[in-house]
Coordinates of C-alpha atoms (C1' of nucleotides) in Angstrom, one line a residue:
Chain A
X22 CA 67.1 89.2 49.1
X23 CA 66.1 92.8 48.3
X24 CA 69.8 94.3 49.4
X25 CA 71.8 92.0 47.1
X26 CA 72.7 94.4 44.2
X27 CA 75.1 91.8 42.3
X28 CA 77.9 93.3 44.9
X29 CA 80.3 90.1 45.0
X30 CA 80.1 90.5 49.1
X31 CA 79.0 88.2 51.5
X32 CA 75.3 89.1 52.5
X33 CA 75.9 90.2 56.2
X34 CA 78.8 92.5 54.8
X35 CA 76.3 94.3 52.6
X36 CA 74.1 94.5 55.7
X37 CA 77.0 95.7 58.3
X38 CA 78.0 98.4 55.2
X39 CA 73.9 99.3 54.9
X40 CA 73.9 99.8 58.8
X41 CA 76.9 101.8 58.6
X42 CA 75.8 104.2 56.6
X43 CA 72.3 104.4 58.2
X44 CA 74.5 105.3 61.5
X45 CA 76.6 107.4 60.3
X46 CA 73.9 109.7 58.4
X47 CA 72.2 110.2 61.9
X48 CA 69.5 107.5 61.6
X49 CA 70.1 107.1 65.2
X50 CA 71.4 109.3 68.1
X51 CA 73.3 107.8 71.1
X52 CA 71.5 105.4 72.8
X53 CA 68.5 105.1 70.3
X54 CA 67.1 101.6 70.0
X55 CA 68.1 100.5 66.3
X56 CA 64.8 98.0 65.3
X57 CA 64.8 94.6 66.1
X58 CA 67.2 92.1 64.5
X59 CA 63.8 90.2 63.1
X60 CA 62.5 93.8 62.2
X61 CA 65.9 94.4 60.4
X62 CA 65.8 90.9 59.1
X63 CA 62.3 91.1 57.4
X64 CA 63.6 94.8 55.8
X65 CA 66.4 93.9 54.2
X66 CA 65.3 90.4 53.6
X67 CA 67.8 88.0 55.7
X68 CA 67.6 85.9 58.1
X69 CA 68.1 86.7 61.5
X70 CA 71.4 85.2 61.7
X71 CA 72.7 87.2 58.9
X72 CA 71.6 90.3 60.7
X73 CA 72.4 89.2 64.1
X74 CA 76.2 88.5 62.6
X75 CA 76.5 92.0 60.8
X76 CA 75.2 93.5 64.3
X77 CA 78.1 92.2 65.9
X78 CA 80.4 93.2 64.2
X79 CA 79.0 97.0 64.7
X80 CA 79.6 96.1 68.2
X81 CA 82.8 94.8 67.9
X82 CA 83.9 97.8 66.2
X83 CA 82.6 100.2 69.1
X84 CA 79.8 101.7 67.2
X85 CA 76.5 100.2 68.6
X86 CA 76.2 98.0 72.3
X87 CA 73.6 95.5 72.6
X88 CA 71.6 95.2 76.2
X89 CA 70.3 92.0 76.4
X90 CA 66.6 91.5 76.6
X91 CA 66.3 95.1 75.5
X92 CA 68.0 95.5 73.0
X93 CA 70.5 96.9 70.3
X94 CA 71.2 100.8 70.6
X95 CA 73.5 103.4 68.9
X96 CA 76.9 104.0 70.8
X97 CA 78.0 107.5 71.6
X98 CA 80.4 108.9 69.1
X99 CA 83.8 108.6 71.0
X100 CA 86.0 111.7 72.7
X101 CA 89.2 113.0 70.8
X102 CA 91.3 110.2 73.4
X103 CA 89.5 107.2 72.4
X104 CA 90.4 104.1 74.5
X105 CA 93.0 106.2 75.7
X106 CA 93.4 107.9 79.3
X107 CA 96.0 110.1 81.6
X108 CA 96.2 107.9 84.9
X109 CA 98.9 107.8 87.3
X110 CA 102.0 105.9 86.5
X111 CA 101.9 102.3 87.7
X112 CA 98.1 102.1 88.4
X113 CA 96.4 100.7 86.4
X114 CA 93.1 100.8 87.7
X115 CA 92.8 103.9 88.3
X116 CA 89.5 105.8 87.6
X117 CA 90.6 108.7 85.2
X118 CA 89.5 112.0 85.8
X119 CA 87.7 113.4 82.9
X120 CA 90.0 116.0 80.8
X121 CA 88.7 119.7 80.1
X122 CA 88.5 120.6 76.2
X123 CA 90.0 123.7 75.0
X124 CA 89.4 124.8 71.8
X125 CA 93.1 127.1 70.4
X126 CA 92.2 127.7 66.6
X127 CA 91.4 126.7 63.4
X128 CA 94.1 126.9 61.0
X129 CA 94.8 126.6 57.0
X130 CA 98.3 125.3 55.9
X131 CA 99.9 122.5 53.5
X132 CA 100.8 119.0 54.1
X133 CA 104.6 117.9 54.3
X134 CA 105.6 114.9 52.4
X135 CA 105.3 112.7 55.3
X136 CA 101.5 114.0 56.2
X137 CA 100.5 114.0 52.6
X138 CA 101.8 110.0 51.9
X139 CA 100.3 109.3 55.4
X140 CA 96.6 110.8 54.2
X141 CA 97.2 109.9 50.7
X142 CA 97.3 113.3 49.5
X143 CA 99.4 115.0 46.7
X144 CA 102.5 117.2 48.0
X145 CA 101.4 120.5 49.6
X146 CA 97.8 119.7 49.7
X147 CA 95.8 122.2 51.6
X148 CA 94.8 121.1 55.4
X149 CA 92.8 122.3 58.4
X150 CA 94.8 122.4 61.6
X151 CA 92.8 122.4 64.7
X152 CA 94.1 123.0 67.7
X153 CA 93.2 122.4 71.2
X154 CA 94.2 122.1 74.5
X155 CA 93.4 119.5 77.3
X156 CA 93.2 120.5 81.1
X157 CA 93.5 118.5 84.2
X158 CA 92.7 120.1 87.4
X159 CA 92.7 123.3 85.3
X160 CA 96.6 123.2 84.7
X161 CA 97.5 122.3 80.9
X162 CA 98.8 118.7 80.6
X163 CA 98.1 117.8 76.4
X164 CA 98.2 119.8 73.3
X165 CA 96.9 118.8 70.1
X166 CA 96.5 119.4 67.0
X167 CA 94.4 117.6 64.6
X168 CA 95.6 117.7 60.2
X169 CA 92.3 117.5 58.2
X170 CA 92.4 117.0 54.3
X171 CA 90.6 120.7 53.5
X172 CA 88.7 119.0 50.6
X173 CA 86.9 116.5 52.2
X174 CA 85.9 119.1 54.8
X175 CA 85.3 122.0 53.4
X176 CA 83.7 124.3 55.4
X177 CA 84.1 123.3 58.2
X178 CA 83.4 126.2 61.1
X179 CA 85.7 126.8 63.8
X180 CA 82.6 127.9 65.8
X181 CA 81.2 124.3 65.7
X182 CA 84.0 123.2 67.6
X183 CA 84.3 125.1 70.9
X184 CA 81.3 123.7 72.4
X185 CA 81.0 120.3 70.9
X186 CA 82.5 116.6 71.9
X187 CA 85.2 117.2 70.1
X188 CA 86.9 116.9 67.1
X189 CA 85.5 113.2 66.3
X190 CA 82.2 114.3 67.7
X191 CA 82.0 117.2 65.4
X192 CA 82.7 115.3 61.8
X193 CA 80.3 112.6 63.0
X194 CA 77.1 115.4 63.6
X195 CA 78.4 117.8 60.6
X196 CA 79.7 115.0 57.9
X197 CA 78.8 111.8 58.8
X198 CA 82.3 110.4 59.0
X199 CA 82.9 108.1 61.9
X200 CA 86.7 107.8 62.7
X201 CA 88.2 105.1 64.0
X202 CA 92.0 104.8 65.3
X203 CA 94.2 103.0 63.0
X204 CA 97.9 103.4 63.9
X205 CA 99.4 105.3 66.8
X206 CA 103.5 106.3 67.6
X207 CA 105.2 107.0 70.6
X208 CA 108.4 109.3 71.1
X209 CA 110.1 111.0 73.9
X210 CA 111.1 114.3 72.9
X211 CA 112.1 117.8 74.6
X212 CA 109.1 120.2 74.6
X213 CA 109.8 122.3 71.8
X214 CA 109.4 126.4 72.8
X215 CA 105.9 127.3 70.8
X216 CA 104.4 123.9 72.6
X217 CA 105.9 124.2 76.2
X218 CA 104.9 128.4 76.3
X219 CA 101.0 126.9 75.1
X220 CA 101.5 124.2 77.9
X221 CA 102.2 126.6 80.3
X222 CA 106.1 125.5 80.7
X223 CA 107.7 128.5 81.1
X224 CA 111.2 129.7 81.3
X225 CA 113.3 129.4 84.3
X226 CA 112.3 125.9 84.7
X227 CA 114.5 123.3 82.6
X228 CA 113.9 121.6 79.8
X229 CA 110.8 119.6 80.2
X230 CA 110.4 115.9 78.0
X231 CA 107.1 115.0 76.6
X232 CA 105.5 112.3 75.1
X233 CA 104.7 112.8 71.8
X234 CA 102.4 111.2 69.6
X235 CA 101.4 110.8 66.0
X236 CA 98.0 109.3 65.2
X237 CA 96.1 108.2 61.9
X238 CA 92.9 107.6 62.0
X239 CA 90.5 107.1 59.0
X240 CA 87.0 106.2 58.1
X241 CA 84.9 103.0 57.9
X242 CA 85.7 102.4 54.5
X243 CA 89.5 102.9 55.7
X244 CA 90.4 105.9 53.6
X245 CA 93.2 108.1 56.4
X246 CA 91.3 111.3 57.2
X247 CA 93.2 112.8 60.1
X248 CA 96.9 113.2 61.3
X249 CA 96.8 114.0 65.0
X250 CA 99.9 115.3 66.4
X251 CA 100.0 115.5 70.4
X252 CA 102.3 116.2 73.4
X253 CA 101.3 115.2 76.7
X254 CA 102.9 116.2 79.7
X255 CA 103.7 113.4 81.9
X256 CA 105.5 113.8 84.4
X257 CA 103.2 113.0 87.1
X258 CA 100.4 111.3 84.7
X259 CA 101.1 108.3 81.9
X260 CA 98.9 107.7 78.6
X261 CA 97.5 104.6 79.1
X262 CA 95.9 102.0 76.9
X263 CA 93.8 99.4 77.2
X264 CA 94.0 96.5 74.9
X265 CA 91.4 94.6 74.1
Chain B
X2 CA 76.7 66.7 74.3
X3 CA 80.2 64.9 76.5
X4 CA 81.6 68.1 76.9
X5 CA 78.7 69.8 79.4
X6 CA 79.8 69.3 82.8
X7 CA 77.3 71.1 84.3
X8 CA 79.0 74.9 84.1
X9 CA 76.3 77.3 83.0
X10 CA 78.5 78.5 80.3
X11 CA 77.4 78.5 76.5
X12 CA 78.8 75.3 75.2
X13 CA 80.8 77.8 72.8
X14 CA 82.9 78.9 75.2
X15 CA 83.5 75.2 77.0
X16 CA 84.8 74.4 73.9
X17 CA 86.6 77.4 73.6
X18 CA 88.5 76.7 77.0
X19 CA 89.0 73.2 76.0
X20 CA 90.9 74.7 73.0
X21 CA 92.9 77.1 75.0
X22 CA 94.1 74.5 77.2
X23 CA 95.1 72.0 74.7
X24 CA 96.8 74.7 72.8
X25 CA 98.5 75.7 75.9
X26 CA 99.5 72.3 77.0
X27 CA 101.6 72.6 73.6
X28 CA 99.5 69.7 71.5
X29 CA 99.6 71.5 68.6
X30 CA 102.7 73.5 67.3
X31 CA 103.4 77.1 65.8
X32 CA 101.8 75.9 62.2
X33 CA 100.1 72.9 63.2
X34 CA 96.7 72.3 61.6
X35 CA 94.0 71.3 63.8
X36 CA 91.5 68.8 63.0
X37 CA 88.7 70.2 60.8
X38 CA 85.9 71.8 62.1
X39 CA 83.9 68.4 61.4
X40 CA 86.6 66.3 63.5
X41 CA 86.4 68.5 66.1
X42 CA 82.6 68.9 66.3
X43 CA 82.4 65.1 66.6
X44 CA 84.7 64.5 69.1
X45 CA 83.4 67.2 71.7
X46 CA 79.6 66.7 70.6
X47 CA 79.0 69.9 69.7
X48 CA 77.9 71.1 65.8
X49 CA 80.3 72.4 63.2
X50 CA 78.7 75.7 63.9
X51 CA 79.3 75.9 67.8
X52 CA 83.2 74.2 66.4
X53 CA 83.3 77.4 64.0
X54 CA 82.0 80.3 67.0
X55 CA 84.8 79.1 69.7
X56 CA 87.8 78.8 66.8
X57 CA 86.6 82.4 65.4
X58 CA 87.0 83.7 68.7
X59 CA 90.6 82.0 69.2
X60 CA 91.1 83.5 65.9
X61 CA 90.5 86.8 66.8
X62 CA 92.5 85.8 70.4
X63 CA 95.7 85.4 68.2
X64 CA 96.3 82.1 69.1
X65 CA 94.7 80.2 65.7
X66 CA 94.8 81.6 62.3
X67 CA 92.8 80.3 59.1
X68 CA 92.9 79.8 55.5
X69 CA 90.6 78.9 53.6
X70 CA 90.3 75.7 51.7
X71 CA 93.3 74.3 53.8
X72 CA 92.6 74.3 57.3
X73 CA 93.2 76.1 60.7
X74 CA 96.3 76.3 62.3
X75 CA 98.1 77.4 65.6
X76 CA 99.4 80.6 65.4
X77 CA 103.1 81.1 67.0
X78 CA 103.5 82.6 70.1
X79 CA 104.0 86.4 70.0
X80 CA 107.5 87.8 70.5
X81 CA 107.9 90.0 73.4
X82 CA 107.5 93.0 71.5
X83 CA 103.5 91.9 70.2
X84 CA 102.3 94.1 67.7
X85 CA 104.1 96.8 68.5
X86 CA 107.1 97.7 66.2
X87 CA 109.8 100.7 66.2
X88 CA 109.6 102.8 62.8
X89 CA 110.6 106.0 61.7
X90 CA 108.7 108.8 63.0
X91 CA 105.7 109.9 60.5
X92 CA 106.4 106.8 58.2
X93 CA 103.0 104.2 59.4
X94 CA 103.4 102.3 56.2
X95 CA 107.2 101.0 56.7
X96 CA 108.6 97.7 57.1
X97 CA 110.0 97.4 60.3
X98 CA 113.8 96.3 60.7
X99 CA 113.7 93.4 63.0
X100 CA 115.2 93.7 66.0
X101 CA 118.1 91.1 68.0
X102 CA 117.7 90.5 71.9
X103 CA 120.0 90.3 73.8
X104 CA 119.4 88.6 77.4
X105 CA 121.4 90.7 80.3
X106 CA 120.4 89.0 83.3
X107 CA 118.0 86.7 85.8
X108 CA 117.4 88.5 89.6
X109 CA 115.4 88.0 91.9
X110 CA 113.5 90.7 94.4
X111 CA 110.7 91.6 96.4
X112 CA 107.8 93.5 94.7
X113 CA 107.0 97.3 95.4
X114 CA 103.9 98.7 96.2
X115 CA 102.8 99.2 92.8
X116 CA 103.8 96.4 91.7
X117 CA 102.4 93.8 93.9
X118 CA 98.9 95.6 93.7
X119 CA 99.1 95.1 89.9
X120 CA 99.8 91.5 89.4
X121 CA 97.6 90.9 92.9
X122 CA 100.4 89.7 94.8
X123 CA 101.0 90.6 98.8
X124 CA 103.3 93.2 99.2
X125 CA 107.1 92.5 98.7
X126 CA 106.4 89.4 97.2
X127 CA 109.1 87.3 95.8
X128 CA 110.0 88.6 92.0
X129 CA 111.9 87.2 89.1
X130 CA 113.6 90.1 87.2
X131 CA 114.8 89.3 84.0
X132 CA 116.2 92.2 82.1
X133 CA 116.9 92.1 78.5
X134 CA 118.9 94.5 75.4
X135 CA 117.4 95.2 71.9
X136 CA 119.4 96.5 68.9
X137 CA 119.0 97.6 65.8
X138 CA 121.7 97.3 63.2
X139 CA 123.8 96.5 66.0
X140 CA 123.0 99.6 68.4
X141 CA 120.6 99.5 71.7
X142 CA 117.8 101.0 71.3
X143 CA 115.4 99.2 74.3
X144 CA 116.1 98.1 77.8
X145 CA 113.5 95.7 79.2
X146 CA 112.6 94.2 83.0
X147 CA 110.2 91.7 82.9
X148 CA 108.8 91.3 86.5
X149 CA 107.6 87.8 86.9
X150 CA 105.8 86.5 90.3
X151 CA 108.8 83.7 91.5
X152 CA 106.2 81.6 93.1
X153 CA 104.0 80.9 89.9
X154 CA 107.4 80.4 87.3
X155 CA 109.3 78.3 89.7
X156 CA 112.5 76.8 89.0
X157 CA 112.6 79.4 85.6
X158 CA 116.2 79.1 84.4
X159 CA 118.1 81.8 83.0
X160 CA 120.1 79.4 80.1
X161 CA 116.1 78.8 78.3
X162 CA 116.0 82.7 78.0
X163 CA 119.5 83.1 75.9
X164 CA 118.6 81.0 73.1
X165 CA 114.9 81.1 73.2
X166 CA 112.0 83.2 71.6
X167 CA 111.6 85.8 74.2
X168 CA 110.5 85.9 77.4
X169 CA 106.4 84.9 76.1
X170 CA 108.1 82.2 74.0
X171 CA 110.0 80.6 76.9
X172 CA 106.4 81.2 79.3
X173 CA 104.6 78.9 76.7
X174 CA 106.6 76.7 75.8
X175 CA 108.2 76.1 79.8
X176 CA 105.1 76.9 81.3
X177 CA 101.9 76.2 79.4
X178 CA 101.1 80.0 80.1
X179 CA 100.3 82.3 77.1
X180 CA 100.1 85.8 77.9
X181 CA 98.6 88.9 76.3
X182 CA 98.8 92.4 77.1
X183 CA 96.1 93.7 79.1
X184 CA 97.0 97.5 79.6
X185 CA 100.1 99.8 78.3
X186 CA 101.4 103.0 79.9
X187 CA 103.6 105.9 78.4
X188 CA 105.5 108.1 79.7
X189 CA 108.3 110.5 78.6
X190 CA 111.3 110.7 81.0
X191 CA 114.6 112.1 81.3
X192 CA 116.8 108.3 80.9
X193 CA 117.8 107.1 84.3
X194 CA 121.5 106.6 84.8
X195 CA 121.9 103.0 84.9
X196 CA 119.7 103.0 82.4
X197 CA 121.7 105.4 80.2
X198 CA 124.5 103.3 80.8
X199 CA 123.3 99.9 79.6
X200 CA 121.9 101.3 76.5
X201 CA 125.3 102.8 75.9
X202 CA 124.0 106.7 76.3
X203 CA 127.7 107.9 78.0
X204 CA 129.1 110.8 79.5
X205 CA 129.3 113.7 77.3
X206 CA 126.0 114.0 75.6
X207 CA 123.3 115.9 77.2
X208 CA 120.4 114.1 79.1
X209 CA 118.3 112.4 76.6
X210 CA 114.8 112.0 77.1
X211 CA 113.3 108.5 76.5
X212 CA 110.0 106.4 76.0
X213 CA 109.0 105.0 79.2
X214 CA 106.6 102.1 78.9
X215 CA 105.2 99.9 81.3
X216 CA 103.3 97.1 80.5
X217 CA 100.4 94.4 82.4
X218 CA 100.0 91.6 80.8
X219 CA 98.0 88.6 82.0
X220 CA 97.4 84.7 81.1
X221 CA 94.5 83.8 79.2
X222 CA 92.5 83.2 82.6
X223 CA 93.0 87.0 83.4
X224 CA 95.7 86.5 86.3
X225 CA 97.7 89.1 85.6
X226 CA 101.7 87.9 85.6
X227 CA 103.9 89.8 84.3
X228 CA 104.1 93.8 85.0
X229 CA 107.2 95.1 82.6
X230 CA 108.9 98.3 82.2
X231 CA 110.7 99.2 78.7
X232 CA 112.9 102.3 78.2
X233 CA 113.4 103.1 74.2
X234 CA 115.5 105.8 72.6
X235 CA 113.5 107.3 70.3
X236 CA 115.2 109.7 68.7
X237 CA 115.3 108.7 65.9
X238 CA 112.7 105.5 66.2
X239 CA 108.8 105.7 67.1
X240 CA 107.3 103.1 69.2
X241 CA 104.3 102.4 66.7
X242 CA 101.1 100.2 67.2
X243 CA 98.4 99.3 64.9
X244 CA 94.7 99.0 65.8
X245 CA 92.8 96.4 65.1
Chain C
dG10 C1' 86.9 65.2 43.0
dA11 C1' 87.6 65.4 48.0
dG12 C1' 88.3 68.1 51.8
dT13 C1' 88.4 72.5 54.0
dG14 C1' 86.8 76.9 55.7
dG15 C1' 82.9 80.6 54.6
dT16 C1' 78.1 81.9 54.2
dC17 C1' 73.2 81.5 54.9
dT18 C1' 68.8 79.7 56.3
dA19 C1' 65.0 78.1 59.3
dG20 C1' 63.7 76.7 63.4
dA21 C1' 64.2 75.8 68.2
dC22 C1' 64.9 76.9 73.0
dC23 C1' 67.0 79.8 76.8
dA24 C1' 67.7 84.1 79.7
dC25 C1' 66.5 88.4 80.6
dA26 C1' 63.7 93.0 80.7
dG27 C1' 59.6 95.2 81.3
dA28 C1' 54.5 96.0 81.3
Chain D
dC22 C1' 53.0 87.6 79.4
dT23 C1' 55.5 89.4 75.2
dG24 C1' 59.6 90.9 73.0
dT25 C1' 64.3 91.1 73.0
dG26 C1' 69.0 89.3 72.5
dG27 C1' 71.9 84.7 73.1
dT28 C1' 72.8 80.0 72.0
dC29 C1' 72.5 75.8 69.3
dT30 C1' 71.5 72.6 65.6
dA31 C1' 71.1 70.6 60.9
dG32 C1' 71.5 71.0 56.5
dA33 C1' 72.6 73.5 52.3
dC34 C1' 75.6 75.6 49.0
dC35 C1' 79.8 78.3 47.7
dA36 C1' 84.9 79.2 47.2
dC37 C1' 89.2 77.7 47.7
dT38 C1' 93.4 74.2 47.8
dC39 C1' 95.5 70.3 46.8
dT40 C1' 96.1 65.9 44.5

DNA sequence: GAGTGGTCTAGACCACAGA
DNA sequence: CTGTGGTCTAGACCACTCT
């Protein structure tokens, strides 16, 4: 076994970590065919079954899909809502209707206590704030704003962010960091003013509520990298989830 | 192989099925070990290895859990709150205060719309309502209508939900059913007035806005069986889930 | 030391996709 | 037909738990 570097890990962890970082630095786009699992097997000197377990558990955790037959090929980088979607209340089945990205601003300020023990940063460590807004129909129904530790992103350009696939999308393609969800929270809450006048929620009408929601996310290796803060209007739509 | 009865299914999953029902039909309790992998393979005909693939995926179902150099056991039946906890806002890390439930009430009615088209019953189907309080440290902070199809939980009676573990815990253990959750909506809403009322939200104070969740859970066949609809306060609380 | 789950291999065969 | 992923087996060794 040429991979085994005295690393007290099982073998097919060591293979699923190599991978990893092969997908993450770009190896392969979307939908590129990774090389067979014999191929892989013979390269990093396993057997099949080794390879074939580590493969699985890359798709297990979203970020290749095997066609069988064909094939194992590099998943697409997942959207800012992840496995989450706006459908009308009590249907479940519902086909979504794709969400328009608007990118608000890129921001500099320091974390709070709660943000900096949630990233595992010091107190009033620097952070990106990017901000943008989500469109259904054209009318406004989500705002968002994504925390990033400054440090491990440093610059970052707000210009790679108004066209892209996002937020995710962009710190895959610019940093090769892959985030995956780790904890979400949901509360009820009034609009606040700054929120409701970017949401379109204007004056005469009452106060609005909104779902609010905090999300941490973080990389493979688990270290939190993003504090997502987001009120959805939902009134006529509901954020659904679907578990596994 | 005894078990191959001709389905064109990977022996894997026969055996997995097999599991699930025995499990089901209550043969081994919350914390029971189940034969080794060994006994098992020899009584169904199948290799350790097949044995291993269907209890990894029961694992990773939630209904086994292992450890290592003892044995594998079954895992108790999830409460009716799953992995979802209520925490402070901002704090992911915190230990969740446990929270009491209190059983209101059995009724029965006919399903909407919505409802019947979710659980794939004909419309206004006969349902079994069972509504349900939670507090913490004594005060409500969830309401809770579990919508039950009549005709598949026949003869349900509302003196096993007082003392029991829940409505999920009463399903298995009455029932032979184990659910889990298939899909989760969430919506913010001003609180509805009976609502308001049972949760002890009176008079004076202004309208409060509450977490509105509804919830489609189904039995381990996919029939989906119980649609439920949870309001929570959460002013001061977030409704938090972890990812897997 | 005996018994359990955890990892790994080598080889076999099947099912499916595509030239 | 070849190449791919999908299933299954048999046997080996390791790491852990308990007596």
């Amino acid at each position: 076994m040429t991979v085994n570097t005295l690393k007290r890990q099982p073998l097919y962890v060591q293979v699923k970590q190599l991978l990893q970082q092969r997908i993450a630095g770009g190896e392969w786009q979307a939908h590129d065919a990774l090389p067979s699992e014999w191929e892989l097997a013979d390269e990093l000197g396993a057997s099949q079954g080794t390879v074939r377990k580590a493969l699985t558990e890359l798709v297990d955790a979203g970020l290749l899909y095997r066609q069988q037959g064909r094939g194992t090929y590099a998943a697409p980088v997942p959207g800012d809502w992840g496995e989450a979607r706006l459908l009308t209340p009590g249907l479940f089945a519902e086909q979504p209707d794709e969400l328009a990205r608007e990118f608000l601003g890129l921001s500099r300020f320091n974390a709070s206590e709660d943000i900096a023990e949630a990233l595992q940063l010091r107190r009033l460590a620097p952070l990106l704030r990017i901000r943008q807004l989500w469109r259904r129909h054209g009318a406004p129904v989500a705002l968002d704003d994504a925390l990033l530790p400054a440090e491990a992103f440093d610059g970052l350009d707000a210009r790679w962010l108004r066209g892209s696939a996002g937020v995710y999308g962009t710190l895959q393609q610019r940093y090769g960091v892959r985030l995956h969800v780790v904890s979400e929270q949901f509360r009820a809450e009034m609009l606040p003013r700054e929120e409701a006048s970017l949401l379109g929620v204007t004056g005469m009408v009452a106060d609005v509520p909104a779902l609010c929601l905090l999300r941490l996310s973080a990389d493979m290796q688990g270290r939190p990298l993003e504090w997502r803060q987001r009120y959805c209007l939902t009134h006529q739509l509901a954020y659904t989830v679907k578990h596994g």
